[in-house]
PDB file of C-alpha atoms in Angstrom:
ATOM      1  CA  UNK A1313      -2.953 -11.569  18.799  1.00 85.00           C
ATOM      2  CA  UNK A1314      -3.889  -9.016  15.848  1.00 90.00           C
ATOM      3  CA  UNK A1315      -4.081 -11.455  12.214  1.00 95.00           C
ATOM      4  CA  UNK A1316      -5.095 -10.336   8.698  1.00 97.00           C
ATOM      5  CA  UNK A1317      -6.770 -11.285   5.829  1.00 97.00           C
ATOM      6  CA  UNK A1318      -6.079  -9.411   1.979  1.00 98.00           C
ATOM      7  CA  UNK A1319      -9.071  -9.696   0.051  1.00 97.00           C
ATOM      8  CA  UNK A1320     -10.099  -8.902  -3.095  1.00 97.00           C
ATOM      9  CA  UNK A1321     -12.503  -5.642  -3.574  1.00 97.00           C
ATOM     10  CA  UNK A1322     -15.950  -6.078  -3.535  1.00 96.00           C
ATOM     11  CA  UNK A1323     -18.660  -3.168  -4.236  1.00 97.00           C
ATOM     12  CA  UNK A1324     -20.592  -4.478  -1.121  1.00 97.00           C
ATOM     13  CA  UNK A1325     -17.840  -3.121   1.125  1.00 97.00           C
ATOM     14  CA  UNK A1326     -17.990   0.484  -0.398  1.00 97.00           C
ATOM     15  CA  UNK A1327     -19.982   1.918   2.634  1.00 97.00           C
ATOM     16  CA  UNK A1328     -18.025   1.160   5.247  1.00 96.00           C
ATOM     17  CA  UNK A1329     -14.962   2.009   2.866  1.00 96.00           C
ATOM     18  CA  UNK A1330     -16.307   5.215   2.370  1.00 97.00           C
ATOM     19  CA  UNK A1331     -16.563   5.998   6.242  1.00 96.00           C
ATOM     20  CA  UNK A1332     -13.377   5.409   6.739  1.00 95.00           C
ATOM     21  CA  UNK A1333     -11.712   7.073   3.905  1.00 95.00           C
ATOM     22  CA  UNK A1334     -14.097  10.497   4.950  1.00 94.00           C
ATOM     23  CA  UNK A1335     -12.410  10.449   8.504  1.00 93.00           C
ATOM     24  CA  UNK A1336     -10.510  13.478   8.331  1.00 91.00           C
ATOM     25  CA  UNK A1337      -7.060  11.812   9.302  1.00 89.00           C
ATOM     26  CA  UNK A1338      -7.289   9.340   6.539  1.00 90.00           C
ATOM     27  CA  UNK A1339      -8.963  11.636   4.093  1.00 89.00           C
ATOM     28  CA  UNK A1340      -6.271  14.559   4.567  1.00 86.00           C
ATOM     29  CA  UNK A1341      -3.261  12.084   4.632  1.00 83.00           C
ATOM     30  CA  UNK A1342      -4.353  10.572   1.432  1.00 84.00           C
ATOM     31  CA  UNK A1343      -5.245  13.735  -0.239  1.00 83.00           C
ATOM     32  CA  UNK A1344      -8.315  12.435  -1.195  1.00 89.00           C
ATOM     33  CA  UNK A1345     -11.401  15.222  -2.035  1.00 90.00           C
ATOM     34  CA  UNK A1346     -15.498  14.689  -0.014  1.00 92.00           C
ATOM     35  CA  UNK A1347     -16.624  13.292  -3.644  1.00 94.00           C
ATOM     36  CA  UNK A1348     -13.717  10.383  -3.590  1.00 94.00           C
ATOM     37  CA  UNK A1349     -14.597   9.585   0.081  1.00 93.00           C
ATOM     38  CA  UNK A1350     -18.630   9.514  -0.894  1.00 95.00           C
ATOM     39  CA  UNK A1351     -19.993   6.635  -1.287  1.00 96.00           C
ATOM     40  CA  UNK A1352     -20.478   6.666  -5.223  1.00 97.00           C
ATOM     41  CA  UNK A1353     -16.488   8.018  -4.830  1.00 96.00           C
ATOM     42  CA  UNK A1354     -15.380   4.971  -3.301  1.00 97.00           C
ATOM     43  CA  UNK A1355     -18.203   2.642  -5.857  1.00 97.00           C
ATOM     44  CA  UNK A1356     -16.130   4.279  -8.840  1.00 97.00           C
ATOM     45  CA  UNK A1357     -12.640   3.677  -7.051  1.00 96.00           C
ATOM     46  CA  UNK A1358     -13.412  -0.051  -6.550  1.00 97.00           C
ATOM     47  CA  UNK A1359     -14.709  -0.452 -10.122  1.00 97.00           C
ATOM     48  CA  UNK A1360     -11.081   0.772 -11.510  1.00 96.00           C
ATOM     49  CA  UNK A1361      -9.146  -0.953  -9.123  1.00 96.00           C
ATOM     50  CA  UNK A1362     -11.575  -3.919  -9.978  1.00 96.00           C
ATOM     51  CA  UNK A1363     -10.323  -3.052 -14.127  1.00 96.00           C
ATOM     52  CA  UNK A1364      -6.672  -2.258 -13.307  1.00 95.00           C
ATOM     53  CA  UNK A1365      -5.944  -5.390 -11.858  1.00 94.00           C
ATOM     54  CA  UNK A1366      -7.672  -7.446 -14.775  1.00 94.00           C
ATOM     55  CA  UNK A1367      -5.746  -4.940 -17.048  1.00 92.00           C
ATOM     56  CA  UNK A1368      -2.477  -6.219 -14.995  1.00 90.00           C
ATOM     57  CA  UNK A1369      -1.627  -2.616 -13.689  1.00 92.00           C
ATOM     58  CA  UNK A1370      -2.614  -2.898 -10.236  1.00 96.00           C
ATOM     59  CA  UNK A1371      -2.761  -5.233  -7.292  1.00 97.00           C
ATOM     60  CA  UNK A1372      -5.379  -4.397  -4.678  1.00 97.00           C
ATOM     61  CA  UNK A1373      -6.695  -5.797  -1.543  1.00 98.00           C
ATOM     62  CA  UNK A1374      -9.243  -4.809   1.212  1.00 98.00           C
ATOM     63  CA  UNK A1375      -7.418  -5.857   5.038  1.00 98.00           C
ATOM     64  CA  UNK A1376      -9.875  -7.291   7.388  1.00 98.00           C
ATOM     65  CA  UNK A1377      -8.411  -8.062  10.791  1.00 97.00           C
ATOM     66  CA  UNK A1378      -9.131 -11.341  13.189  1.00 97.00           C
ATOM     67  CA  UNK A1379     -12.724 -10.660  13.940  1.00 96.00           C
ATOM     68  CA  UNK A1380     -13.410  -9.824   9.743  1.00 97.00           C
ATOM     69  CA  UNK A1381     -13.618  -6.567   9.905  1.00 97.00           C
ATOM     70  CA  UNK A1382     -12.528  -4.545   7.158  1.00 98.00           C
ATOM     71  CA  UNK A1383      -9.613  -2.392   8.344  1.00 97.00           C
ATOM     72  CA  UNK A1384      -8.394  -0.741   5.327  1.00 97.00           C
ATOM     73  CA  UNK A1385      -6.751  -1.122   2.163  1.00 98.00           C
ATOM     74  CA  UNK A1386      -3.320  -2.007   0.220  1.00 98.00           C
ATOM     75  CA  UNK A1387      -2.087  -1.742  -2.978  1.00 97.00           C
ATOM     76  CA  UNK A1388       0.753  -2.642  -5.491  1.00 98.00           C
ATOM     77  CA  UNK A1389       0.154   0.506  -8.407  1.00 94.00           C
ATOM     78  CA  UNK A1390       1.463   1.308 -11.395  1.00 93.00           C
ATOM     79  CA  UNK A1391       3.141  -2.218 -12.046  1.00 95.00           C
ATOM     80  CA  UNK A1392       5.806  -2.369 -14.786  1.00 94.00           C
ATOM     81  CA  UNK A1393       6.928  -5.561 -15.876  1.00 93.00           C
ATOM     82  CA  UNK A1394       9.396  -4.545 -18.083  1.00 95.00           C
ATOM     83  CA  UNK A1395      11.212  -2.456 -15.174  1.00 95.00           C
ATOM     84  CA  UNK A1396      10.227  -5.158 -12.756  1.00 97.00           C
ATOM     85  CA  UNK A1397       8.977  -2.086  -9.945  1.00 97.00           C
ATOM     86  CA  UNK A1398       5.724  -1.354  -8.665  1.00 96.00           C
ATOM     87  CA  UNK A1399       4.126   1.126  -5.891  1.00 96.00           C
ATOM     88  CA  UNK A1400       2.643   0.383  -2.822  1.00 97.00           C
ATOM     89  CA  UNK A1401       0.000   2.207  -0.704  1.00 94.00           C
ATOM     90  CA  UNK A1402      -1.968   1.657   2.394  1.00 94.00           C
ATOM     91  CA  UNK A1403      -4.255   3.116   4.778  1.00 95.00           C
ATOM     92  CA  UNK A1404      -5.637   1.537   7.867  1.00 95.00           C
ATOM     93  CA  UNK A1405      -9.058   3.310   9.259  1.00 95.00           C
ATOM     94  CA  UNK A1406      -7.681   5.394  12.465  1.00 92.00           C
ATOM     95  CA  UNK A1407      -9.883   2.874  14.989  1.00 93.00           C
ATOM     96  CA  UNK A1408      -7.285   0.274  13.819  1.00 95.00           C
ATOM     97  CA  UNK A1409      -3.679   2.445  14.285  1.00 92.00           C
ATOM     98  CA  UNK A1410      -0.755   1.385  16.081  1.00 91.00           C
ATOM     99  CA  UNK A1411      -1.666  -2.158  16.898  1.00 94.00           C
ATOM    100  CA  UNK A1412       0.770  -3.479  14.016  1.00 93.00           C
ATOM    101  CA  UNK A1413      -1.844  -4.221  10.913  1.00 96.00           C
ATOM    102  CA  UNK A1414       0.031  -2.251   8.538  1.00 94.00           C
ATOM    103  CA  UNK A1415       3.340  -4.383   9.106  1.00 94.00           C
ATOM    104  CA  UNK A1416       1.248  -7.633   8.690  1.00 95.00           C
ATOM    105  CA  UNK A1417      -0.489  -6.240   5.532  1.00 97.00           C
ATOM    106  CA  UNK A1418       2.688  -5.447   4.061  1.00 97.00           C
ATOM    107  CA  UNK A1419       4.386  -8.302   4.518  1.00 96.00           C
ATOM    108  CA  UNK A1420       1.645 -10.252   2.905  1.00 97.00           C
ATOM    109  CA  UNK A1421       1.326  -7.781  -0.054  1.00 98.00           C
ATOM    110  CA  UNK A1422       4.962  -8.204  -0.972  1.00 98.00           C
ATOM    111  CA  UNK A1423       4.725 -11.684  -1.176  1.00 97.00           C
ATOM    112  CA  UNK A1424       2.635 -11.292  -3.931  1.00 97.00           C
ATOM    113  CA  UNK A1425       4.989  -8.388  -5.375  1.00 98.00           C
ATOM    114  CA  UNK A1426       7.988 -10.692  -5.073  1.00 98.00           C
ATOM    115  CA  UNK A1427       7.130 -14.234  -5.403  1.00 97.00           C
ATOM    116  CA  UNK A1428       4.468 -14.053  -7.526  1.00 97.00           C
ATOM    117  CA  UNK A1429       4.674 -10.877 -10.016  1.00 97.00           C
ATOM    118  CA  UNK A1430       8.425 -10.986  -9.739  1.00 97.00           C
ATOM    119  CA  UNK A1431       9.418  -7.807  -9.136  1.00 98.00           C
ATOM    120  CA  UNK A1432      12.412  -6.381  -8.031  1.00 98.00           C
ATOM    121  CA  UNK A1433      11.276  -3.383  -6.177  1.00 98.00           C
ATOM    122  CA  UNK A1434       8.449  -1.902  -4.703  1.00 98.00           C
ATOM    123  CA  UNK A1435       8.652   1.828  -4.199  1.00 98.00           C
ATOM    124  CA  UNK A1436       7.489   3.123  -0.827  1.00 97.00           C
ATOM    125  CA  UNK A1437       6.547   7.454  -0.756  1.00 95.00           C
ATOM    126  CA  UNK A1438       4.873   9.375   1.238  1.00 93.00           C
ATOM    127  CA  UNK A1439       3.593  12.794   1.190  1.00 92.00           C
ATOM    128  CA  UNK A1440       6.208  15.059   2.875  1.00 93.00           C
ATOM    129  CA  UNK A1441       3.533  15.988   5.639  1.00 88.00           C
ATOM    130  CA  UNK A1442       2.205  12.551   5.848  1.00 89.00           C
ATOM    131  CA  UNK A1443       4.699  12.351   8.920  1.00 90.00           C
ATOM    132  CA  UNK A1444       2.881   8.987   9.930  1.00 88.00           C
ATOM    133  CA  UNK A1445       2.968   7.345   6.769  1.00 91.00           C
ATOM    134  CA  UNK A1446       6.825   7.960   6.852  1.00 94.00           C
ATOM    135  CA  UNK A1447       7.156   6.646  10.512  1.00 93.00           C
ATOM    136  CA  UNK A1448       5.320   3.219   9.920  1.00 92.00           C
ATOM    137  CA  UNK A1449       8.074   2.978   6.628  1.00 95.00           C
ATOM    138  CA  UNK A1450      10.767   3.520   8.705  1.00 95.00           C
ATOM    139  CA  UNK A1451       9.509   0.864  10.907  1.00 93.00           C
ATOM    140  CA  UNK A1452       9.817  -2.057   8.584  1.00 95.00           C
ATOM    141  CA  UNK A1453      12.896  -3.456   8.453  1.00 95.00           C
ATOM    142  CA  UNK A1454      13.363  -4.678   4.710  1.00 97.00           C
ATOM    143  CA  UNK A1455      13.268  -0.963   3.740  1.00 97.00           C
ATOM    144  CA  UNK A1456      15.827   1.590   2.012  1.00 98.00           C
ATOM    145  CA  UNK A1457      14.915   4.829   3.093  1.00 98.00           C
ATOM    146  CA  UNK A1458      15.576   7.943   0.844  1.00 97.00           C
ATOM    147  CA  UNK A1459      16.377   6.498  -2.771  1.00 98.00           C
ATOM    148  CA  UNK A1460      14.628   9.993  -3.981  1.00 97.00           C
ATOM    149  CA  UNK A1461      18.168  10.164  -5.815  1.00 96.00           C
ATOM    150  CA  UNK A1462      18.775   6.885  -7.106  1.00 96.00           C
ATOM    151  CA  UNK A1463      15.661   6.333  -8.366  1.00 96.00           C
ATOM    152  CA  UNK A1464      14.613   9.955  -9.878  1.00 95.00           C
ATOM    153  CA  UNK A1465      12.043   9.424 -12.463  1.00 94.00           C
ATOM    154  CA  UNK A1466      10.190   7.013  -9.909  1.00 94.00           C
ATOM    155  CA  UNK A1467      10.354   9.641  -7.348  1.00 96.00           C
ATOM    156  CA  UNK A1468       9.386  12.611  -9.573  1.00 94.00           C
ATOM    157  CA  UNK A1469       6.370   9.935 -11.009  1.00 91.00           C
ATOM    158  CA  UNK A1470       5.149  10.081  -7.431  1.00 92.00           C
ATOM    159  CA  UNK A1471       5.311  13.398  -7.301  1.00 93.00           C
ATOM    160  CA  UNK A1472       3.718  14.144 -10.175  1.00 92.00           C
ATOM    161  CA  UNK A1473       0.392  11.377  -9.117  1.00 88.00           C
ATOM    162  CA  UNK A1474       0.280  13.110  -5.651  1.00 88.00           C
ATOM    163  CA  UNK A1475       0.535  16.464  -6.819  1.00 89.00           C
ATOM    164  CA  UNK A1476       2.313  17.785  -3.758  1.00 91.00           C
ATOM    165  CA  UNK A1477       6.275  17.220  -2.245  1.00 95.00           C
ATOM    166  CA  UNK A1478       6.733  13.426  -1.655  1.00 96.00           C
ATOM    167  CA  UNK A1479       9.667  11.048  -0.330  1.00 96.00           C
ATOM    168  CA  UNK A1480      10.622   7.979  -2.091  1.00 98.00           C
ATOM    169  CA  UNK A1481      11.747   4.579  -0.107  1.00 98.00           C
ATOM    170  CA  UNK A1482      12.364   1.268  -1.788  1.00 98.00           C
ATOM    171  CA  UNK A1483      11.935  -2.204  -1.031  1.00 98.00           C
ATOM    172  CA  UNK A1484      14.512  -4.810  -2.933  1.00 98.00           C
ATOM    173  CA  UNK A1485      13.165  -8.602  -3.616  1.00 98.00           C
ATOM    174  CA  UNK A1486      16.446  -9.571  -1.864  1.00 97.00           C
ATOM    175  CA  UNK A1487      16.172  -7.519   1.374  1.00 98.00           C
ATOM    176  CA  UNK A1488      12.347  -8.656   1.923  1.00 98.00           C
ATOM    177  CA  UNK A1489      13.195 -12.373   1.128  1.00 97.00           C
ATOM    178  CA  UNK A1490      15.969 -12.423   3.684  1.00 96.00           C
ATOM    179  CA  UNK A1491      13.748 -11.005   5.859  1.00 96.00           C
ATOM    180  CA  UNK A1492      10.888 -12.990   5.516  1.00 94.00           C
ATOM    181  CA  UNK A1493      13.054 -16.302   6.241  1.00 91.00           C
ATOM    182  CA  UNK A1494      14.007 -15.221   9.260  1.00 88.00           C
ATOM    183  CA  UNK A1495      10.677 -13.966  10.526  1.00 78.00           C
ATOM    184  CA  UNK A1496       9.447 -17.741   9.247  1.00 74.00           C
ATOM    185  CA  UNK A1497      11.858 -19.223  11.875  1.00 71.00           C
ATOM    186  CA  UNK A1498      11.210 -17.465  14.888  1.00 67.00           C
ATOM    187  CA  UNK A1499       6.964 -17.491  13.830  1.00 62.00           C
TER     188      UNK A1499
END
């Protein structure tokens, strides 16, 4: 049975971040550029995920499955307390794809979001041909697909990070809570 474990970034694991992130499937989906995915790349994106989250702006976790290995990454971004809303992102390493990590990772991530930072909703995109990304979202389901309308300047926000045509999910506090209790009973 597949398990995981969100841990807190640590510069030791930047190596065997960085070979993951410079497989062309995760590098291409993430629109991430060869000096991100090097290994001084992936040192420097540690270091500010390491300040964002002191800075309160920015939850972020390495996964490692149920033999500690380190999987991938998630993230709640560009937190606003004010607005109570948040983003989320993940990527699992391709070795690691369709055996269900990125449900469990999520799920554990928006516990955090919910019943610890109190937010109300976590904002789900993906890159319009990040066709993957927007199949595991349409998997979970707590999710609202296609708020792009209802939530406009959050959409165009994406948008404007990614630099390319996005779509915008959502994920209420209400909808994930209800969920979670009933997962709870039948676990």
């Amino acid at each position: 049975m597949v398990s995981i474990t969100l841990v807190p970034h640590d510069i030791s694991f930047a190596e065997e971040m960085s070979n993951m992130t410079s497989d062309p499937a995760i590098r291409q989906a993430l629109g991430m550029t060869d000096a991100q995915c090097s290994l001084e790349g992936t040192r420097d994106f540690i270091r500010l995920v390491q300040l964002e989250e002191r800075m309160g702006q920015q939850v972020s976790r390495m996964i490692f499955n149920e033999r500690n290995q380190l999987i991938g990454v998630i993230s709640l971004k560009l937190i606003d307390e004010l607005q109570k809303t948040c983003h989320i992102g993940t990527w699992i390493g391709k070795a690691h794809w369709g055996k269900g990590y990125n449900e469990l990772a999520k799920a554990e991530i928006l516990k955090i979001a919910f019943l610890q930072l109190d937010l109300e909703y976590v904002f789900a995109g993906a890159r319009i041909g990040n066709i993957r990304s927007q199949k595991a979202q349409a998997k979970l389901p707590y999710i609202t697909l296609h708020v792009e309308r209802q939530f406009e300047h959050e959409w165009k926000k994406l948008e404007q990070q990614e630099r390319t045509p996005c779509i915008l999910n959502m994920i209420r506090r209400e909808d994930f809570l209800n969920w979670y209790e009933q997962y709870k009973a039948v676990s």
